[in-house]
Amino acid sequence: ELRRPPRSKTSKSQGGDTASRAVQAPRNSATGEVRFLDAVHAKDAVKRMSGFVANGREISVALDSSSKDGAKILVTGLSPNIKWRELKEMFDHIGPIAFAAMSGLSSGKDSKQHNAAVGGVLPWELVNKIKNLGMQQRWQEALSLFWATRNSVSGGVNTFVWNSAIGASARGGAQNWRIALDLLHSLEQDAFANPDIVSYNAAMAALVSAGQFTKALKLLRQLPERGIERDAASFNTVMSSLTKDVEQCDLVLQLLDEASENSSGPDLTSFNIAITACARAGRWVQALRVLEVIREESLQPDVVGFSAAISACKGASEASQAWELLQSMKEARVVPNVITYSTVISACASRGHWMRATALLTEVKNQRLEPNTITYNAAISACEKGFRWQDALGLLEEMRDTKFVSFE
């Protein structure tokens, strides 16, 4: 039951305001938290919901001063028996809700029972539950479970539980980056747990998924000041987001250098991201240099790194370099895939090297890989530029026999 207290006129015969008699004066009550996706709806909730009556109790609604973006409200005067789902339904009509949770009971037997029930869940069980809910895109339930536990267990929850909640919020979509930062801020102020590198990496992942690259980079650069040593995953999260902008290639390479200064150093993924950035920016010489550094660091380049370097050469029409990289790849016993072969064939086509292009196409088929439309079109283009019209027509016919259609 949810209603606004009636505003009846007071008269001597009535003996007082009927609204005051309709609302029970609770001896024990619960407090809830509701987080909206933005501050506008939170303010609207405070304005519209304060003074409402739920289950015979008049509730009070106020903005949570600890919320950095002003999107969270505190609801007091609730029934001790109310569930988080009921709390969420109470505010659903205001706007989109990120999560709703019970902060705990004011006193009495009900409080002890609730605390014991939540406390009976082992930390790792709780972590797995929150993670699984996040992976199922049920992040609202995940955060409600987290807050209910955190606010009800007297000793708080550990960092692993906090991290699972930040991770679940990050999986909820691009709009959740503020929620992830809010959780991180709460963790930094928590009396029972401290943030670790996993906490910050999860928050940066949320920022990156929302396109908040500047904020992610700022957070990455602030970690040493906060006493947190960055790891390869920290740099990889930010670097990978920057590869989408060809103008950020220098920054990606700079971050790779910064990662090298850490005790853990960059990993193979870090180098592959840098090569990809160089390839997209058309800087094939630097791409090959990064590939060399991988070997200098006693790491073994993989198919991703080789393919990215080959792509850089293809973009610059450096067909011979692309061919040589493919040979180096085989010598290193790294198995090329059809994308690798297609890229080299395309590089050969740019220079009209039809013999190498058709030889590679034959090699693809001999390796029992399945050439695709890109592979065939690249080989046909090489034949056309080499004035090998019959070979080009033969490949076109082969495409039709294999149910491929060329649009070139």
CSV table of C-alpha atoms in Angstrom, one decimal:
chain,number,residue,atom,x,y,z
A,1,GLU,CA,0.0,0.0,0.0
A,2,LEU,CA,1.5,3.3,-1.1
A,3,ARG,CA,-0.4,6.6,-0.7
A,4,ARG,CA,0.1,10.3,0.2
A,5,PRO,CA,-1.1,11.2,3.7
A,6,PRO,CA,-4.6,12.9,3.4
A,7,ARG,CA,-4.6,16.7,4.0
A,8,SER,CA,-7.8,17.0,6.0
A,9,LYS,CA,-8.8,20.3,7.6
A,10,THR,CA,-8.3,20.3,11.3
A,11,SER,CA,-11.2,21.2,13.6
A,12,LYS,CA,-11.8,21.2,17.3
A,13,SER,CA,-14.4,18.4,17.0
A,14,GLN,CA,-11.9,16.2,15.1
A,15,GLY,CA,-9.3,16.7,17.7
A,16,GLY,CA,-6.3,17.0,15.4
A,17,ASP,CA,-5.0,16.1,11.9
A,18,THR,CA,-6.4,12.9,10.6
A,19,ALA,CA,-3.1,12.3,8.7
A,20,SER,CA,-1.1,12.1,11.9
A,21,ARG,CA,-3.4,9.4,13.2
A,22,ALA,CA,-3.3,7.4,9.9
A,23,VAL,CA,0.5,7.1,10.1
A,24,GLN,CA,1.9,4.8,12.7
A,25,ALA,CA,4.8,6.0,14.8
A,26,PRO,CA,7.3,3.1,14.2
A,27,ARG,CA,9.3,1.9,17.1
A,28,ASN,CA,11.8,0.2,14.8
A,29,SER,CA,12.3,0.9,11.2
A,30,ALA,CA,14.5,0.2,8.2
A,31,THR,CA,16.5,2.4,5.9
A,32,GLY,CA,16.8,1.8,2.2
A,33,GLU,CA,19.0,3.1,-0.6
A,34,VAL,CA,17.9,3.7,-4.1
A,35,ARG,CA,20.3,4.7,-6.9
A,36,PHE,CA,19.0,6.3,-10.1
A,37,LEU,CA,20.9,6.5,-13.3
A,38,ASP,CA,21.2,10.3,-12.9
A,39,ALA,CA,20.8,13.0,-10.4
A,40,VAL,CA,17.7,14.5,-12.0
A,41,HIS,CA,15.6,11.5,-11.1
A,42,ALA,CA,17.0,11.4,-7.6
A,43,LYS,CA,16.0,15.0,-7.0
A,44,ASP,CA,12.6,14.3,-8.4
A,45,ALA,CA,12.2,11.3,-6.1
A,46,VAL,CA,13.0,13.5,-3.1
A,47,LYS,CA,10.4,16.1,-4.2
A,48,ARG,CA,7.6,13.6,-5.0
A,49,MET,CA,8.0,10.8,-2.5
A,50,SER,CA,8.7,12.4,0.8
A,51,GLY,CA,5.7,12.1,3.0
A,52,PHE,CA,4.3,9.1,1.2
A,53,VAL,CA,2.8,6.3,3.2
A,54,ALA,CA,4.0,2.7,2.7
A,55,ASN,CA,2.4,-0.1,4.7
A,56,GLY,CA,1.1,2.4,7.2
A,57,ARG,CA,4.4,4.2,7.6
A,58,GLU,CA,5.3,7.7,6.5
A,59,ILE,CA,8.6,7.6,4.7
A,60,SER,CA,11.3,10.3,4.4
A,61,VAL,CA,13.4,10.7,1.3
A,62,ALA,CA,16.7,12.6,1.1
A,63,LEU,CA,19.7,12.8,-1.2
A,64,ASP,CA,22.7,10.7,0.0
A,65,SER,CA,25.5,13.3,0.6
A,66,SER,CA,28.1,10.6,0.0
A,67,SER,CA,27.1,10.1,-3.6
A,68,LYS,CA,29.5,12.0,-5.8
A,69,ASP,CA,27.0,12.5,-8.7
A,70,GLY,CA,24.0,13.0,-6.5
A,71,ALA,CA,22.1,10.1,-8.0
A,72,LYS,CA,21.5,8.1,-4.8
A,73,ILE,CA,18.8,8.7,-2.2
A,74,LEU,CA,18.2,7.4,1.3
A,75,VAL,CA,14.7,6.3,2.4
A,76,THR,CA,14.0,6.2,6.1
A,77,GLY,CA,11.0,5.1,8.1
A,78,LEU,CA,10.4,1.8,6.1
A,79,SER,CA,8.9,-1.3,7.5
A,80,PRO,CA,11.4,-3.8,8.9
A,81,ASN,CA,9.9,-6.5,6.7
A,82,ILE,CA,10.2,-4.7,3.4
A,83,LYS,CA,12.4,-6.3,0.7
A,84,TRP,CA,14.6,-4.6,-1.8
A,85,ARG,CA,12.4,-5.5,-4.7
A,86,GLU,CA,9.4,-3.8,-3.0
A,87,LEU,CA,11.6,-0.7,-2.4
A,88,LYS,CA,12.5,-0.7,-6.1
A,89,GLU,CA,8.9,-1.0,-7.1
A,90,MET,CA,8.1,1.9,-4.9
A,91,PHE,CA,10.3,4.3,-6.9
A,92,ASP,CA,10.0,2.6,-10.4
A,93,HIS,CA,7.6,5.3,-11.7
A,94,ILE,CA,10.2,8.1,-11.0
A,95,GLY,CA,12.7,6.9,-13.6
A,96,PRO,CA,15.3,4.2,-14.4
A,97,ILE,CA,16.8,2.7,-11.2
A,98,ALA,CA,20.3,1.3,-11.0
A,99,PHE,CA,19.8,-0.6,-7.8
A,100,ALA,CA,17.8,-0.6,-4.6
A,101,ALA,CA,19.0,-2.1,-1.3
A,102,MET,CA,18.1,-2.3,2.4
A,103,SER,CA,20.7,-0.5,4.5
A,104,GLY,CA,19.6,-2.3,7.7
A,105,LEU,CA,17.2,-2.2,10.5
A,106,SER,CA,17.3,0.3,13.3
A,107,SER,CA,17.2,-2.1,16.2
A,108,GLY,CA,15.6,-5.2,17.7
A,109,LYS,CA,15.2,-8.9,16.9
A,110,ASP,CA,14.5,-8.4,13.2
A,111,SER,CA,17.8,-6.7,12.8
A,112,LYS,CA,19.8,-9.5,14.3
A,113,GLN,CA,17.9,-12.1,12.2
A,114,HIS,CA,18.6,-10.2,9.0
A,115,ASN,CA,22.3,-9.8,9.9
A,116,ALA,CA,22.6,-13.5,10.6
A,117,ALA,CA,20.9,-14.5,7.4
A,118,VAL,CA,23.2,-12.4,5.2
A,119,GLY,CA,26.2,-13.1,7.3
A,120,GLY,CA,25.7,-16.8,6.7
A,121,VAL,CA,26.9,-16.4,3.1
A,122,LEU,CA,30.6,-17.0,2.8
A,123,PRO,CA,32.6,-14.3,1.1
A,124,TRP,CA,33.6,-16.4,-1.9
A,125,GLU,CA,30.0,-17.6,-2.3
A,126,LEU,CA,28.9,-14.0,-2.3
A,127,VAL,CA,31.6,-13.0,-4.8
A,128,ASN,CA,30.5,-15.8,-7.2
A,129,LYS,CA,26.8,-14.9,-6.8
A,130,ILE,CA,27.5,-11.2,-7.6
A,131,LYS,CA,29.8,-12.2,-10.5
A,132,ASN,CA,27.2,-14.6,-12.0
A,133,LEU,CA,24.4,-12.0,-11.8
A,134,GLY,CA,26.7,-9.5,-13.5
A,135,MET,CA,27.5,-11.9,-16.3
A,136,GLN,CA,23.8,-12.6,-16.8
A,137,GLN,CA,23.3,-8.8,-17.2
A,138,ARG,CA,21.3,-8.8,-13.9
A,139,TRP,CA,23.5,-6.1,-12.5
A,140,GLN,CA,20.7,-4.4,-10.6
A,141,GLU,CA,20.2,-7.6,-8.6
A,142,ALA,CA,23.9,-7.9,-8.2
A,143,LEU,CA,24.3,-4.5,-6.7
A,144,SER,CA,21.2,-4.8,-4.5
A,145,LEU,CA,22.7,-8.1,-3.1
A,146,PHE,CA,26.0,-6.3,-2.5
A,147,TRP,CA,24.6,-3.3,-0.7
A,148,ALA,CA,22.2,-5.4,1.4
A,149,THR,CA,25.2,-7.5,2.5
A,150,ARG,CA,27.6,-4.7,3.0
A,151,ASN,CA,25.2,-2.7,5.1
A,152,SER,CA,23.9,-5.6,7.2
A,153,VAL,CA,27.1,-7.4,8.2
A,154,SER,CA,28.7,-5.8,11.2
A,155,GLY,CA,32.3,-6.4,10.0
A,156,GLY,CA,31.6,-5.2,6.4
A,157,VAL,CA,32.7,-7.1,3.3
A,158,ASN,CA,36.1,-7.7,1.9
A,159,THR,CA,37.8,-6.2,-1.1
A,160,PHE,CA,36.9,-9.2,-3.3
A,161,VAL,CA,33.2,-8.6,-2.7
A,162,TRP,CA,33.6,-4.9,-3.5
A,163,ASN,CA,35.5,-5.8,-6.7
A,164,SER,CA,32.8,-8.2,-7.9
A,165,ALA,CA,30.2,-5.4,-7.4
A,166,ILE,CA,32.3,-2.9,-9.4
A,167,GLY,CA,32.7,-5.5,-12.1
A,168,ALA,CA,29.0,-6.3,-12.2
A,169,SER,CA,28.2,-2.6,-12.6
A,170,ALA,CA,30.7,-2.3,-15.5
A,171,ARG,CA,28.9,-5.1,-17.3
A,172,GLY,CA,25.6,-3.3,-17.0
A,173,GLY,CA,26.2,-1.1,-20.0
A,174,ALA,CA,27.9,2.2,-20.9
A,175,GLN,CA,25.5,4.2,-18.7
A,176,ASN,CA,26.9,2.6,-15.6
A,177,TRP,CA,30.3,4.2,-15.4
A,178,ARG,CA,29.1,6.7,-12.8
A,179,ILE,CA,27.9,3.8,-10.7
A,180,ALA,CA,31.3,2.1,-10.9
A,181,LEU,CA,33.1,5.3,-9.8
A,182,ASP,CA,30.6,5.8,-7.0
A,183,LEU,CA,31.3,2.2,-5.8
A,184,LEU,CA,35.1,2.8,-6.0
A,185,HIS,CA,34.7,6.1,-4.1
A,186,SER,CA,32.7,4.3,-1.4
A,187,LEU,CA,35.3,1.5,-1.2
A,188,GLU,CA,38.1,4.1,-0.7
A,189,GLN,CA,36.2,5.4,2.3
A,190,ASP,CA,35.2,2.0,3.7
A,191,ALA,CA,36.3,1.1,7.2
A,192,PHE,CA,36.7,-2.6,6.5
A,193,ALA,CA,38.3,-2.9,3.0
A,194,ASN,CA,40.8,-1.1,0.8
A,195,PRO,CA,40.8,-0.9,-3.0
A,196,ASP,CA,43.4,-2.8,-4.9
A,197,ILE,CA,44.5,-2.8,-8.5
A,198,VAL,CA,41.6,-5.1,-9.4
A,199,SER,CA,39.2,-2.4,-8.1
A,200,TYR,CA,40.7,0.3,-10.2
A,201,ASN,CA,41.0,-1.9,-13.3
A,202,ALA,CA,37.3,-2.7,-13.1
A,203,ALA,CA,36.5,1.0,-12.7
A,204,MET,CA,38.7,1.9,-15.7
A,205,ALA,CA,37.0,-0.9,-17.8
A,206,ALA,CA,33.6,0.7,-17.0
A,207,LEU,CA,34.9,4.1,-18.1
A,208,VAL,CA,36.4,2.7,-21.3
A,209,SER,CA,33.2,0.9,-22.2
A,210,ALA,CA,31.4,4.2,-21.9
A,211,GLY,CA,33.9,6.1,-24.1
A,212,GLN,CA,35.2,8.0,-21.1
A,213,PHE,CA,38.8,7.7,-22.3
A,214,THR,CA,40.1,10.9,-20.7
A,215,LYS,CA,38.7,9.9,-17.3
A,216,ALA,CA,40.2,6.4,-17.6
A,217,LEU,CA,43.6,7.8,-18.5
A,218,LYS,CA,43.4,10.3,-15.6
A,219,LEU,CA,42.6,7.5,-13.2
A,220,LEU,CA,45.5,5.4,-14.6
A,221,ARG,CA,47.9,8.2,-14.0
A,222,GLN,CA,46.6,8.8,-10.5
A,223,LEU,CA,47.3,5.3,-9.2
A,224,PRO,CA,50.9,5.8,-8.2
A,225,GLU,CA,49.8,8.8,-6.0
A,226,ARG,CA,47.2,6.5,-4.4
A,227,GLY,CA,49.9,3.9,-3.5
A,228,ILE,CA,48.7,1.4,-6.1
A,229,GLU,CA,51.2,-0.2,-8.5
A,230,ARG,CA,49.8,-0.5,-11.9
A,231,ASP,CA,49.9,-3.8,-13.7
A,232,ALA,CA,49.8,-4.8,-17.4
A,233,ALA,CA,46.0,-5.1,-17.3
A,234,SER,CA,45.7,-1.5,-16.1
A,235,PHE,CA,47.7,-0.2,-19.1
A,236,ASN,CA,46.0,-2.6,-21.6
A,237,THR,CA,42.5,-1.4,-20.6
A,238,VAL,CA,43.4,2.2,-21.5
A,239,MET,CA,45.7,1.5,-24.4
A,240,SER,CA,43.2,-0.7,-26.2
A,241,SER,CA,40.6,2.1,-26.0
A,242,LEU,CA,43.0,4.6,-27.5
A,243,THR,CA,43.7,2.4,-30.6
A,244,LYS,CA,40.3,3.5,-32.0
A,245,ASP,CA,41.7,7.0,-32.6
A,246,VAL,CA,44.7,7.0,-35.0
A,247,GLU,CA,45.8,10.3,-33.6
A,248,GLN,CA,46.4,8.7,-30.2
A,249,CYS,CA,49.2,6.4,-31.5
A,250,ASP,CA,51.9,8.4,-29.8
A,251,LEU,CA,50.0,8.2,-26.5
A,252,VAL,CA,49.7,4.5,-26.8
A,253,LEU,CA,53.4,4.1,-27.3
A,254,GLN,CA,54.1,6.5,-24.4
A,255,LEU,CA,51.9,4.3,-22.2
A,256,LEU,CA,53.8,1.2,-23.3
A,257,ASP,CA,57.0,2.9,-22.2
A,258,GLU,CA,55.4,3.7,-18.8
A,259,ALA,CA,54.3,0.1,-18.5
A,260,SER,CA,57.9,-0.9,-19.0
A,261,GLU,CA,59.0,1.1,-16.0
A,262,ASN,CA,56.8,-1.0,-13.7
A,263,SER,CA,58.2,-4.0,-11.9
A,264,SER,CA,55.7,-6.3,-13.6
A,265,GLY,CA,56.3,-4.7,-17.0
A,266,PRO,CA,54.0,-5.0,-20.1
A,267,ASP,CA,52.8,-8.3,-21.3
A,268,LEU,CA,52.3,-9.7,-24.8
A,269,THR,CA,48.9,-8.1,-25.0
A,270,SER,CA,50.4,-4.7,-24.3
A,271,PHE,CA,52.8,-5.0,-27.2
A,272,ASN,CA,50.1,-6.3,-29.5
A,273,ILE,CA,47.9,-3.3,-28.7
A,274,ALA,CA,50.8,-1.0,-29.5
A,275,ILE,CA,51.4,-2.7,-32.9
A,276,THR,CA,47.7,-2.5,-33.7
A,277,ALA,CA,47.8,1.3,-32.9
A,278,CYS,CA,50.7,1.7,-35.2
A,279,ALA,CA,49.0,-0.3,-38.0
A,280,ARG,CA,45.9,1.8,-37.8
A,281,ALA,CA,47.9,5.0,-37.8
A,282,GLY,CA,49.9,3.8,-40.9
A,283,ARG,CA,53.2,3.7,-39.1
A,284,TRP,CA,54.6,0.4,-40.2
A,285,VAL,CA,58.2,1.1,-39.3
A,286,GLN,CA,57.2,1.6,-35.6
A,287,ALA,CA,55.0,-1.5,-35.8
A,288,LEU,CA,58.0,-3.6,-36.8
A,289,ARG,CA,60.1,-1.9,-34.1
A,290,VAL,CA,57.6,-2.9,-31.4
A,291,LEU,CA,57.7,-6.5,-32.8
A,292,GLU,CA,61.4,-6.5,-32.4
A,293,VAL,CA,61.1,-5.3,-28.7
A,294,ILE,CA,58.9,-8.3,-28.0
A,295,ARG,CA,61.8,-10.6,-28.9
A,296,GLU,CA,64.2,-8.4,-26.9
A,297,GLU,CA,62.0,-8.8,-23.9
A,298,SER,CA,62.3,-12.6,-24.3
A,299,LEU,CA,58.7,-12.9,-25.3
A,300,GLN,CA,57.4,-14.9,-28.2
A,301,PRO,CA,55.3,-12.9,-30.7
A,302,ASP,CA,51.9,-14.6,-31.4
A,303,VAL,CA,49.6,-14.6,-34.4
A,304,VAL,CA,47.9,-11.4,-33.2
A,305,GLY,CA,51.2,-9.5,-33.1
A,306,PHE,CA,52.4,-10.8,-36.4
A,307,SER,CA,49.1,-10.2,-38.1
A,308,ALA,CA,48.9,-6.6,-36.8
A,309,ALA,CA,52.4,-5.9,-38.0
A,310,ILE,CA,51.6,-7.4,-41.4
A,311,SER,CA,48.5,-5.2,-41.5
A,312,ALA,CA,50.7,-2.2,-40.9
A,313,CYS,CA,52.9,-3.2,-43.9
A,314,LYS,CA,49.8,-3.8,-46.1
A,315,GLY,CA,48.5,-0.3,-45.2
A,316,ALA,CA,51.7,1.2,-46.4
A,317,SER,CA,51.8,-1.1,-49.5
A,318,GLU,CA,55.0,-2.6,-48.2
A,319,ALA,CA,54.4,-6.0,-49.9
A,320,SER,CA,57.9,-7.3,-49.5
A,321,GLN,CA,57.9,-6.6,-45.7
A,322,ALA,CA,54.5,-8.3,-45.3
A,323,TRP,CA,55.9,-11.3,-47.2
A,324,GLU,CA,59.0,-11.5,-45.1
A,325,LEU,CA,57.0,-11.2,-41.9
A,326,LEU,CA,54.9,-14.2,-42.9
A,327,GLN,CA,58.1,-16.2,-43.5
A,328,SER,CA,59.4,-15.1,-40.0
A,329,MET,CA,56.1,-16.2,-38.6
A,330,LYS,CA,56.5,-19.7,-40.0
A,331,GLU,CA,60.1,-19.9,-38.8
A,332,ALA,CA,58.9,-19.0,-35.3
A,333,ARG,CA,56.3,-21.8,-35.6
A,334,VAL,CA,53.5,-19.4,-35.2
A,335,VAL,CA,50.6,-20.7,-37.4
A,336,PRO,CA,49.1,-18.1,-39.6
A,337,ASN,CA,45.3,-17.9,-39.9
A,338,VAL,CA,43.2,-17.0,-42.9
A,339,ILE,CA,43.1,-13.4,-41.9
A,340,THR,CA,46.9,-13.3,-41.9
A,341,TYR,CA,47.1,-14.9,-45.3
A,342,SER,CA,44.4,-12.6,-46.7
A,343,THR,CA,46.3,-9.5,-45.4
A,344,VAL,CA,49.6,-10.6,-47.1
A,345,ILE,CA,47.8,-11.4,-50.3
A,346,SER,CA,46.2,-7.9,-50.2
A,347,ALA,CA,49.6,-6.4,-49.7
A,348,CYS,CA,50.9,-8.4,-52.7
A,349,ALA,CA,47.9,-7.2,-54.7
A,350,SER,CA,48.8,-3.6,-54.0
A,351,ARG,CA,52.1,-4.1,-55.8
A,352,GLY,CA,50.7,-6.4,-58.5
A,353,HIS,CA,52.7,-9.4,-57.2
A,354,TRP,CA,50.3,-11.9,-58.7
A,355,MET,CA,52.7,-14.9,-58.4
A,356,ARG,CA,53.1,-14.6,-54.7
A,357,ALA,CA,49.4,-13.8,-54.2
A,358,THR,CA,48.2,-16.9,-56.1
A,359,ALA,CA,50.9,-19.1,-54.4
A,360,LEU,CA,49.6,-17.9,-51.0
A,361,LEU,CA,46.1,-18.7,-52.0
A,362,THR,CA,47.1,-22.2,-52.9
A,363,GLU,CA,49.0,-22.5,-49.6
A,364,VAL,CA,45.8,-21.5,-47.7
A,365,LYS,CA,43.9,-24.3,-49.4
A,366,ASN,CA,46.8,-26.8,-48.7
A,367,GLN,CA,46.7,-25.8,-45.1
A,368,ARG,CA,43.1,-26.8,-45.0
A,369,LEU,CA,42.1,-23.3,-44.1
A,370,GLU,CA,38.9,-21.8,-45.7
A,371,PRO,CA,39.7,-18.8,-48.0
A,372,ASN,CA,36.9,-16.2,-47.8
A,373,THR,CA,35.7,-13.5,-50.1
A,374,ILE,CA,38.5,-11.2,-49.0
A,375,THR,CA,41.1,-13.8,-49.8
A,376,TYR,CA,39.8,-14.5,-53.3
A,377,ASN,CA,39.2,-10.8,-54.1
A,378,ALA,CA,42.7,-9.9,-53.1
A,379,ALA,CA,44.2,-12.7,-55.3
A,380,ILE,CA,42.0,-11.7,-58.2
A,381,SER,CA,43.0,-8.0,-57.8
A,382,ALA,CA,46.7,-9.1,-57.9
A,383,CYS,CA,46.1,-11.0,-61.1
A,384,GLU,CA,44.3,-8.0,-62.7
A,385,LYS,CA,47.2,-5.7,-61.8
A,386,GLY,CA,49.6,-8.2,-63.3
A,387,PHE,CA,47.5,-8.4,-66.4
A,388,ARG,CA,46.8,-12.1,-65.7
A,389,TRP,CA,43.2,-12.0,-67.0
A,390,GLN,CA,42.7,-15.7,-67.5
A,391,ASP,CA,44.0,-16.4,-63.9
A,392,ALA,CA,41.6,-13.8,-62.6
A,393,LEU,CA,38.7,-15.3,-64.4
A,394,GLY,CA,39.7,-18.8,-63.2
A,395,LEU,CA,39.7,-17.6,-59.6
A,396,LEU,CA,36.3,-15.9,-60.1
A,397,GLU,CA,34.9,-19.2,-61.4
A,398,GLU,CA,36.4,-21.0,-58.4
A,399,MET,CA,34.7,-18.5,-56.2
A,400,ARG,CA,31.3,-19.3,-57.8
A,401,ASP,CA,31.9,-23.0,-57.4
A,402,THR,CA,32.6,-22.6,-53.7
A,403,LYS,CA,29.4,-20.4,-53.4
A,404,PHE,CA,31.4,-17.2,-52.9
A,405,VAL,CA,30.2,-14.0,-54.7
A,406,SER,CA,32.7,-11.3,-55.6
A,407,PHE,CA,31.6,-7.7,-55.7
A,408,GLU,CA,34.8,-6.3,-57.1
